[in-house]
Structures are given as C-alpha cells and as structure tokens.
mmCIF file of C-alpha atoms in Angstrom:
data_model
loop_
_atom_site.group_PDB
_atom_site.id
_atom_site.type_symbol
_atom_site.label_atom_id
_atom_site.label_comp_id
_atom_site.label_asym_id
_atom_site.label_seq_id
_atom_site.Cartn_x
_atom_site.Cartn_y
_atom_site.Cartn_z
ATOM 1 C CA ASP A 1 0.000 0.000 0.000
ATOM 2 C CA VAL A 2 1.129 3.536 -0.739
ATOM 3 C CA GLN A 3 1.730 5.604 2.343
ATOM 4 C CA LEU A 4 2.693 9.244 2.507
ATOM 5 C CA VAL A 5 3.027 10.620 6.003
ATOM 6 C CA GLU A 6 3.561 14.311 6.582
ATOM 7 C CA SER A 7 4.867 15.887 9.748
ATOM 8 C CA GLY A 8 6.329 19.135 10.962
ATOM 9 C CA GLY A 9 3.387 21.482 10.765
ATOM 10 C CA GLY A 10 2.409 23.789 13.576
ATOM 11 C CA SER A 11 1.613 27.319 14.628
ATOM 12 C CA VAL A 12 4.211 30.039 14.203
ATOM 13 C CA GLN A 13 4.330 33.790 14.203
ATOM 14 C CA ALA A 14 4.813 35.709 10.994
ATOM 15 C CA GLY A 15 8.458 35.692 10.013
ATOM 16 C CA GLY A 16 9.043 32.287 11.549
ATOM 17 C CA SER A 17 10.166 29.043 9.961
ATOM 18 C CA LEU A 18 8.962 25.483 9.721
ATOM 19 C CA ARG A 19 10.318 22.333 8.156
ATOM 20 C CA LEU A 20 7.825 19.831 6.825
ATOM 21 C CA SER A 21 8.703 16.198 6.219
ATOM 22 C CA CYS A 22 7.061 13.537 4.100
ATOM 23 C CA ALA A 23 7.911 9.870 4.494
ATOM 24 C CA ALA A 24 6.966 7.710 1.508
ATOM 25 C CA SER A 25 6.564 3.978 1.172
ATOM 26 C CA GLY A 26 4.975 1.522 -1.228
ATOM 27 C CA LEU A 27 5.121 3.747 -4.292
ATOM 28 C CA PRO A 28 4.083 1.527 -7.231
ATOM 29 C CA PHE A 29 6.122 3.154 -9.976
ATOM 30 C CA VAL A 30 9.753 3.928 -10.675
ATOM 31 C CA ASN A 31 9.442 7.186 -12.605
ATOM 32 C CA PHE A 32 7.620 9.146 -9.968
ATOM 33 C CA CYS A 33 7.314 12.734 -8.953
ATOM 34 C CA MET A 34 6.724 13.985 -5.447
ATOM 35 C CA GLY A 35 5.615 17.369 -4.341
ATOM 36 C CA TRP A 36 4.154 19.667 -1.766
ATOM 37 C CA PHE A 37 0.744 21.187 -2.188
ATOM 38 C CA ARG A 38 -1.360 23.327 0.083
ATOM 39 C CA GLN A 39 -4.997 24.142 0.539
ATOM 40 C CA ALA A 40 -6.345 27.042 2.531
ATOM 41 C CA PRO A 41 -9.954 27.089 3.748
ATOM 42 C CA GLY A 42 -12.297 27.950 0.921
ATOM 43 C CA LYS A 43 -9.574 27.766 -1.695
ATOM 44 C CA GLU A 44 -8.440 25.188 -4.190
ATOM 45 C CA ARG A 45 -5.392 23.068 -3.633
ATOM 46 C CA GLU A 46 -2.306 24.672 -5.142
ATOM 47 C CA GLY A 47 1.158 23.427 -5.898
ATOM 48 C CA VAL A 48 4.107 24.571 -3.840
ATOM 49 C CA ALA A 49 7.048 22.596 -5.230
ATOM 50 C CA ALA A 50 7.769 19.245 -6.814
ATOM 51 C CA ILE A 51 10.719 16.994 -7.520
ATOM 52 C CA ALA A 52 11.025 14.417 -10.255
ATOM 53 C CA SER A 53 12.733 11.072 -9.808
ATOM 54 C CA GLY A 54 15.778 12.454 -11.623
ATOM 55 C CA GLY A 55 16.089 15.250 -9.080
ATOM 56 C CA LEU A 56 14.715 18.190 -11.070
ATOM 57 C CA ILE A 57 12.902 20.575 -8.720
ATOM 58 C CA THR A 58 10.132 22.870 -9.848
ATOM 59 C CA TYR A 59 8.715 25.637 -7.689
ATOM 60 C CA TYR A 60 5.187 26.883 -8.131
ATOM 61 C CA GLY A 61 3.332 29.741 -6.540
ATOM 62 C CA GLY A 62 5.106 32.613 -8.255
ATOM 63 C CA ASP A 63 6.138 35.604 -6.210
ATOM 64 C CA SER A 64 4.021 34.587 -3.232
ATOM 65 C CA MET A 65 6.439 31.787 -2.330
ATOM 66 C CA LYS A 66 9.542 32.649 -4.301
ATOM 67 C CA GLY A 67 12.767 32.390 -2.363
ATOM 68 C CA ARG A 68 11.075 31.410 0.881
ATOM 69 C CA PHE A 69 10.374 27.715 0.342
ATOM 70 C CA THR A 70 13.005 25.086 -0.370
ATOM 71 C CA LEU A 71 12.278 21.502 -1.313
ATOM 72 C CA SER A 72 14.830 18.792 -0.641
ATOM 73 C CA GLN A 73 14.880 15.031 -0.631
ATOM 74 C CA ASP A 74 16.697 12.180 1.054
ATOM 75 C CA THR A 75 16.378 9.387 -1.462
ATOM 76 C CA ALA A 76 17.948 6.830 0.848
ATOM 77 C CA LYS A 77 15.298 7.506 3.482
ATOM 78 C CA LYS A 78 12.572 8.064 0.884
ATOM 79 C CA GLU A 79 11.750 11.324 2.582
ATOM 80 C CA MET A 80 11.010 14.750 1.178
ATOM 81 C CA TYR A 81 11.218 18.024 3.010
ATOM 82 C CA LEU A 82 9.935 21.566 2.658
ATOM 83 C CA GLN A 83 11.864 24.260 4.455
ATOM 84 C CA MET A 84 9.696 27.327 4.845
ATOM 85 C CA GLU A 85 11.187 30.653 5.848
ATOM 86 C CA SER A 86 9.748 34.117 6.474
ATOM 87 C CA LEU A 87 6.296 32.682 6.864
ATOM 88 C CA LYS A 88 3.316 34.940 6.285
ATOM 89 C CA PRO A 89 -0.285 34.665 7.460
ATOM 90 C CA GLU A 90 -1.298 33.882 3.888
ATOM 91 C CA ASP A 91 0.818 30.726 4.072
ATOM 92 C CA THR A 92 -1.719 29.323 6.509
ATOM 93 C CA ALA A 93 -3.060 26.136 4.978
ATOM 94 C CA MET A 94 -3.106 22.372 5.152
ATOM 95 C CA TYR A 95 0.052 21.161 3.462
ATOM 96 C CA TYR A 96 -0.077 17.867 1.604
ATOM 97 C CA CYS A 97 2.567 15.562 0.268
ATOM 98 C CA GLY A 98 1.679 13.967 -3.040
ATOM 99 C CA SER A 99 3.239 11.447 -5.369
ATOM 100 C CA TRP A 100 2.290 10.632 -8.942
ATOM 101 C CA ARG A 101 3.705 9.143 -12.100
ATOM 102 C CA CYS A 102 5.688 11.908 -13.771
ATOM 103 C CA GLY A 103 3.844 13.371 -16.707
ATOM 104 C CA MET A 104 0.441 12.784 -15.156
ATOM 105 C CA ASN A 105 -1.718 15.427 -13.534
ATOM 106 C CA PRO A 106 -1.045 15.406 -9.794
ATOM 107 C CA PHE A 107 -4.390 17.003 -9.007
ATOM 108 C CA SER A 108 -6.238 13.997 -10.431
ATOM 109 C CA ASP A 109 -3.672 11.200 -10.278
ATOM 110 C CA ALA A 110 -1.597 11.641 -7.115
ATOM 111 C CA TYR A 111 -1.492 9.626 -3.970
ATOM 112 C CA TRP A 112 -1.862 11.967 -1.008
ATOM 113 C CA GLY A 113 -0.868 12.050 2.613
ATOM 114 C CA GLN A 114 -3.238 13.132 5.324
ATOM 115 C CA GLY A 115 -1.795 16.626 5.450
ATOM 116 C CA THR A 116 -0.140 18.712 8.115
ATOM 117 C CA GLN A 117 -1.565 22.030 9.256
ATOM 118 C CA VAL A 118 0.507 25.181 9.101
ATOM 119 C CA THR A 119 -0.887 28.237 10.864
ATOM 120 C CA VAL A 120 0.872 31.593 10.724
ATOM 121 C CA SER A 121 -0.357 34.458 12.868
#
C-alpha cells in the first residue's frame, strides 16, 4: 500500500520558519514525482514545489512563495522536506505531500498524505 506521512506542521508567528517532512513507502512506480501542495480554507489546492525522480525541482506559486520555500529530498530515506522561511499569514493552509507518475496530472492522479496544518499568525 502507498503511504505518505507528513509531519512538521504547527503554529508560528509571521516571520518564523517550519520544516515539513514527508515519508513515503509503497510507491508503485519507478518514474515518480513527489511534491508539496497546500490548501487554505475555501480555496483550491495549489502546488508549492515538486521533484522528479531524476532530481529536477520545480517551484510553483510565483512571487508569493519565491525564495522562501526550499524543497529537498533524502532518497535513501525516501523522505522529502519543505523548508519554509519568512512565513506569512497567507501561508496558513493544510500542506499535503503527493506522489504521482511523472507526466500525469497530480491534481487527479496523485497519492496523497493526510496533510499537516501550518498556521501563521
């Protein structure tokens, strides 16, 4: 069974930092992508950053997240991380770890973790 388990969320003041982790197991495909997504109340899920199996990292979110979020991966541990700096209240959301076959649409084809809440005040 595919399992994606996020951790590291919490409540921080604006300007603070958090590091999210995602532990993956049971992924059924070799050429897979993993990424971080977030969903604020009343809003659609949006991409934050993703990494392909070859290591290419793509950041989404434009200027709202640029330079503040860093995705990294420990392939040996099958873990992915999101370092978030200079957090803003608008970063408040449930953050999800997803994995999908590269080339597919993550919003319709990804496996998802249960999410970890990030609250910035």
